[in-house]
Amino acid sequence: MDSAVLLDILGNENRRRILRLLSHKPCYVTEISDYLGVSPKAVIDHLRKLEEVGLVESRTDDQRRKYFNISRNLRLEVDVSPYEFDMKSAYPASPSLDVSTCQYLSLNVQYGTQPDEREGDGDPETVSDVEAGEIATLAEELNCLEDLKSELSLAQRWVHGRITNVLDQLSEEVDENGQNRIRAEILAALAAGAETVRDVGREIDAPEHIVERHLASMAERGIVEENSGHWMLSG
């Protein structure tokens, strides 16, 4: 999904309120209209736009009334700093993702198992001791995951701030007035393995002639060096 389109859609307060309501339960147009305090016609227009980008979907109940619910699980991330403006939408990773392969991240989370499917016999208002235990386990896991989500958000904010601080220091080292912030990005791209002007330009989304000019300037100062069209850090 195009992050810019998604951000534009979510820029409308009523659409955000609709999604907040639908995150609690599926709703009919009349319910949404009463909640927002706007006409059903306006609600239908908002829902149409949310459907167009795939955020909501509609279904028809036994009485042929149409109700709406959120159709997908995604995360929208926006980074803004003196060095970066980036938007991206991310979908949940596969449940089979092995986080132990992450270089810097390790998680200590115990995951519950999927409950066994059971026939729908017996009183639906009562549960067995086993089912009650499974429900309690899932509730505890949910609480742990909510705590983990908060901790990861805090860690992400720390990383974002630290990146800005390091880029500030790097910019001051390679440029006295600190205005050519692109040089810090170029050096970071080289550290990440980019070698050619084209590679660096693609990595930092900058024209090749701009990258080449800054590389040449930093080469004169001994910050980077070039060998047969391949650039590297001098340190």
Coordinates of C-alpha atoms in Angstrom, one line a residue:
M1 CA 0.0 0.0 0.0
D2 CA 1.3 3.5 -0.9
S3 CA 2.2 5.1 2.4
A4 CA 1.6 8.6 1.1
V5 CA -1.9 7.7 0.0
L6 CA -2.6 6.0 3.3
L7 CA -1.3 9.1 5.3
D8 CA -3.5 11.3 3.2
I9 CA -6.6 9.2 3.9
L10 CA -5.9 9.1 7.6
G11 CA -5.4 12.9 7.7
N12 CA -9.2 13.2 8.0
E13 CA -10.3 13.2 11.7
N14 CA -13.7 11.5 11.0
R15 CA -12.0 8.7 9.1
R16 CA -9.7 8.1 12.1
R17 CA -12.7 8.1 14.4
I18 CA -14.4 5.6 12.1
L19 CA -11.4 3.3 12.3
R20 CA -11.2 3.7 16.1
L21 CA -14.9 2.7 16.4
L22 CA -14.4 -0.3 14.0
S23 CA -11.5 -1.4 16.1
H24 CA -13.9 -2.2 18.8
K25 CA -16.6 -3.9 16.7
P26 CA -18.1 -4.1 13.2
C27 CA -20.7 -1.4 12.7
Y28 CA -23.6 -0.4 10.4
V29 CA -23.7 3.0 8.7
T30 CA -26.4 4.2 11.1
E31 CA -24.2 3.3 14.1
I32 CA -21.2 5.2 12.7
S33 CA -23.4 8.1 11.8
D34 CA -24.7 8.4 15.4
Y35 CA -21.2 8.0 16.8
L36 CA -19.7 10.7 14.6
G37 CA -22.8 13.0 14.6
V38 CA -22.7 13.4 10.8
S39 CA -25.1 12.4 8.1
P40 CA -25.2 8.8 6.8
K41 CA -24.3 10.1 3.3
A42 CA -21.0 11.6 4.7
V43 CA -20.3 8.3 6.5
I44 CA -20.8 6.4 3.3
D45 CA -18.3 8.7 1.5
H46 CA -15.7 8.2 4.2
L47 CA -16.2 4.4 4.1
R48 CA -15.9 4.3 0.4
K49 CA -12.5 6.0 0.6
L50 CA -11.4 3.6 3.3
E51 CA -12.5 0.7 1.2
E52 CA -10.6 2.0 -1.8
V53 CA -7.3 1.7 0.0
G54 CA -8.2 -1.6 1.5
L55 CA -8.5 -0.5 5.2
V56 CA -12.2 -1.6 5.6
E57 CA -14.5 -4.1 4.0
S58 CA -18.2 -4.6 4.1
R59 CA -20.4 -7.7 4.6
T60 CA -24.1 -8.3 4.6
D61 CA -25.9 -9.9 7.6
D62 CA -28.9 -12.2 7.6
Q63 CA -31.3 -9.2 7.3
R64 CA -29.3 -8.0 4.3
R65 CA -28.0 -5.0 6.2
K66 CA -24.4 -4.0 5.3
Y67 CA -21.9 -3.7 8.1
F68 CA -18.3 -2.7 8.0
N69 CA -15.1 -3.9 9.7
I70 CA -11.4 -3.3 9.5
S71 CA -10.0 -5.6 6.8
R72 CA -6.3 -5.8 7.5
N73 CA -3.6 -5.5 10.1
L74 CA -0.8 -3.0 9.3
R75 CA 1.5 -0.5 10.8
L76 CA 2.2 3.0 9.4
E77 CA 5.6 4.4 10.3
V78 CA 6.7 8.0 9.8
D79 CA 10.2 9.3 10.5
V80 CA 11.0 13.0 10.5
S81 CA 14.3 14.4 11.5
P82 CA 16.8 17.0 10.1
Y83 CA 18.3 14.1 8.2
E84 CA 15.3 12.0 7.2
F85 CA 11.7 12.0 6.1
D86 CA 10.5 8.5 5.5
M87 CA 7.1 6.8 5.4
K88 CA 6.4 3.1 5.2
S89 CA 3.5 0.8 5.8
A90 CA 4.4 -2.6 7.2
Y91 CA 2.3 -5.8 7.5
P92 CA 2.7 -8.3 10.4
A93 CA 5.6 -10.6 10.0
S94 CA 5.0 -14.3 9.5
P95 CA 4.3 -16.2 12.7
S96 CA 7.2 -18.5 11.7
L97 CA 9.7 -15.6 11.9
D98 CA 12.7 -16.6 13.9
V99 CA 13.7 -13.5 15.9
S100 CA 16.8 -15.3 17.1
T101 CA 18.3 -14.5 13.8
C102 CA 18.2 -10.8 14.5
Q103 CA 21.7 -9.3 15.1
Y104 CA 20.8 -6.8 17.8
L105 CA 17.4 -7.9 19.1
S106 CA 16.6 -10.8 21.4
L107 CA 13.1 -11.4 22.9
N108 CA 12.2 -13.4 26.0
V109 CA 8.5 -14.2 25.3
Q110 CA 6.7 -17.4 25.9
Y111 CA 4.1 -18.0 23.2
G112 CA 0.9 -19.9 23.9
T113 CA -0.2 -22.8 21.7
Q114 CA -3.3 -22.8 19.5
P115 CA -6.3 -24.3 21.4
D116 CA -7.7 -27.5 20.1
E117 CA -10.8 -27.2 18.0
R118 CA -13.8 -28.6 19.8
E119 CA -17.3 -29.4 18.8
G120 CA -19.9 -26.8 19.7
D121 CA -21.9 -29.1 22.0
G122 CA -22.9 -28.2 25.5
D123 CA -24.0 -24.9 27.0
P124 CA -22.2 -22.0 25.1
E125 CA -22.4 -19.9 28.2
T126 CA -20.2 -22.2 30.2
V127 CA -16.6 -23.4 29.7
S128 CA -14.7 -26.3 31.0
D129 CA -11.8 -26.0 33.4
V130 CA -9.3 -26.7 30.5
E131 CA -10.9 -24.0 28.4
A132 CA -10.9 -21.5 31.3
G133 CA -7.2 -22.2 31.7
E134 CA -6.5 -21.6 28.0
I135 CA -8.4 -18.3 28.2
A136 CA -6.4 -17.2 31.2
T137 CA -3.2 -18.1 29.5
L138 CA -4.1 -16.1 26.4
A139 CA -5.0 -13.1 28.5
E140 CA -1.7 -13.3 30.2
E141 CA 0.1 -13.6 26.9
L142 CA -1.8 -10.6 25.6
N143 CA -0.7 -8.6 28.6
C144 CA 3.0 -9.6 28.1
L145 CA 2.8 -8.7 24.4
E146 CA 1.3 -5.3 25.2
D147 CA 4.2 -4.7 27.6
L148 CA 6.6 -5.8 24.9
K149 CA 5.0 -3.4 22.4
S150 CA 5.6 -0.5 24.8
E151 CA 9.2 -1.5 25.4
L152 CA 9.9 -1.8 21.7
S153 CA 8.4 1.6 21.1
L154 CA 10.6 3.1 23.8
A155 CA 13.7 1.3 22.2
Q156 CA 12.7 2.6 18.8
R157 CA 12.5 6.2 20.1
W158 CA 15.9 5.8 21.8
V159 CA 17.4 4.5 18.5
H160 CA 15.8 7.3 16.5
G161 CA 17.2 9.9 18.9
R162 CA 20.6 8.3 19.0
I163 CA 20.8 8.2 15.2
T164 CA 20.1 11.9 15.0
N165 CA 22.8 12.6 17.6
V166 CA 25.4 10.5 15.8
L167 CA 24.5 12.1 12.5
D168 CA 24.9 15.5 14.1
Q169 CA 28.4 14.6 15.3
L170 CA 29.3 13.0 12.0
S171 CA 28.2 16.1 10.1
E172 CA 30.3 18.4 12.4
E173 CA 33.3 16.2 11.8
V174 CA 33.1 16.2 8.0
D175 CA 31.7 19.7 7.5
E176 CA 32.6 22.6 9.7
N177 CA 29.3 24.5 9.3
G178 CA 27.2 21.3 9.5
Q179 CA 25.1 22.2 6.5
N180 CA 26.1 19.4 4.1
R181 CA 24.2 16.8 6.1
I182 CA 24.1 14.6 3.0
R183 CA 27.8 13.8 3.7
A184 CA 26.9 11.9 6.9
E185 CA 24.4 9.9 4.9
I186 CA 27.0 9.1 2.3
L187 CA 29.4 7.9 4.9
A188 CA 26.7 5.7 6.5
A189 CA 26.0 4.2 3.1
L190 CA 29.7 3.3 2.6
A191 CA 29.7 1.8 6.1
A192 CA 26.7 -0.3 5.1
G193 CA 28.6 -1.8 2.1
A194 CA 27.8 0.6 -0.8
E195 CA 30.9 0.9 -2.9
T196 CA 30.0 2.8 -6.2
V197 CA 28.5 6.2 -6.7
R198 CA 25.4 4.5 -8.1
D199 CA 25.1 2.3 -5.0
V200 CA 25.5 5.2 -2.7
G201 CA 23.0 7.3 -4.7
R202 CA 20.4 4.5 -4.6
E203 CA 21.0 4.0 -0.9
I204 CA 20.4 7.6 0.1
D205 CA 18.1 8.6 -2.7
A206 CA 20.3 11.3 -4.2
P207 CA 21.5 12.2 -7.7
E208 CA 24.8 10.5 -8.7
H209 CA 26.5 13.8 -9.6
I210 CA 25.7 15.2 -6.1
V211 CA 27.1 12.0 -4.5
E212 CA 30.2 12.1 -6.7
R213 CA 30.9 15.8 -5.8
H214 CA 30.7 15.2 -2.1
L215 CA 32.8 12.0 -2.3
A216 CA 35.5 13.9 -4.2
S217 CA 35.5 16.7 -1.6
M218 CA 35.8 14.2 1.3
A219 CA 38.5 12.3 -0.6
E220 CA 40.6 15.5 -0.7
R221 CA 40.4 15.6 3.1
G222 CA 41.3 11.9 3.5
I223 CA 37.9 10.9 4.8
V224 CA 37.2 8.5 2.0
E225 CA 39.3 6.9 -0.7
E226 CA 38.6 5.5 -4.2
N227 CA 40.1 2.6 -6.0
S228 CA 39.0 1.8 -9.6
G229 CA 35.5 3.4 -9.1
H230 CA 35.0 1.7 -5.7
W231 CA 34.8 4.0 -2.7
M232 CA 35.5 3.1 0.9
L233 CA 36.1 4.8 4.3
S234 CA 39.7 5.7 5.0
G235 CA 39.8 4.9 8.7

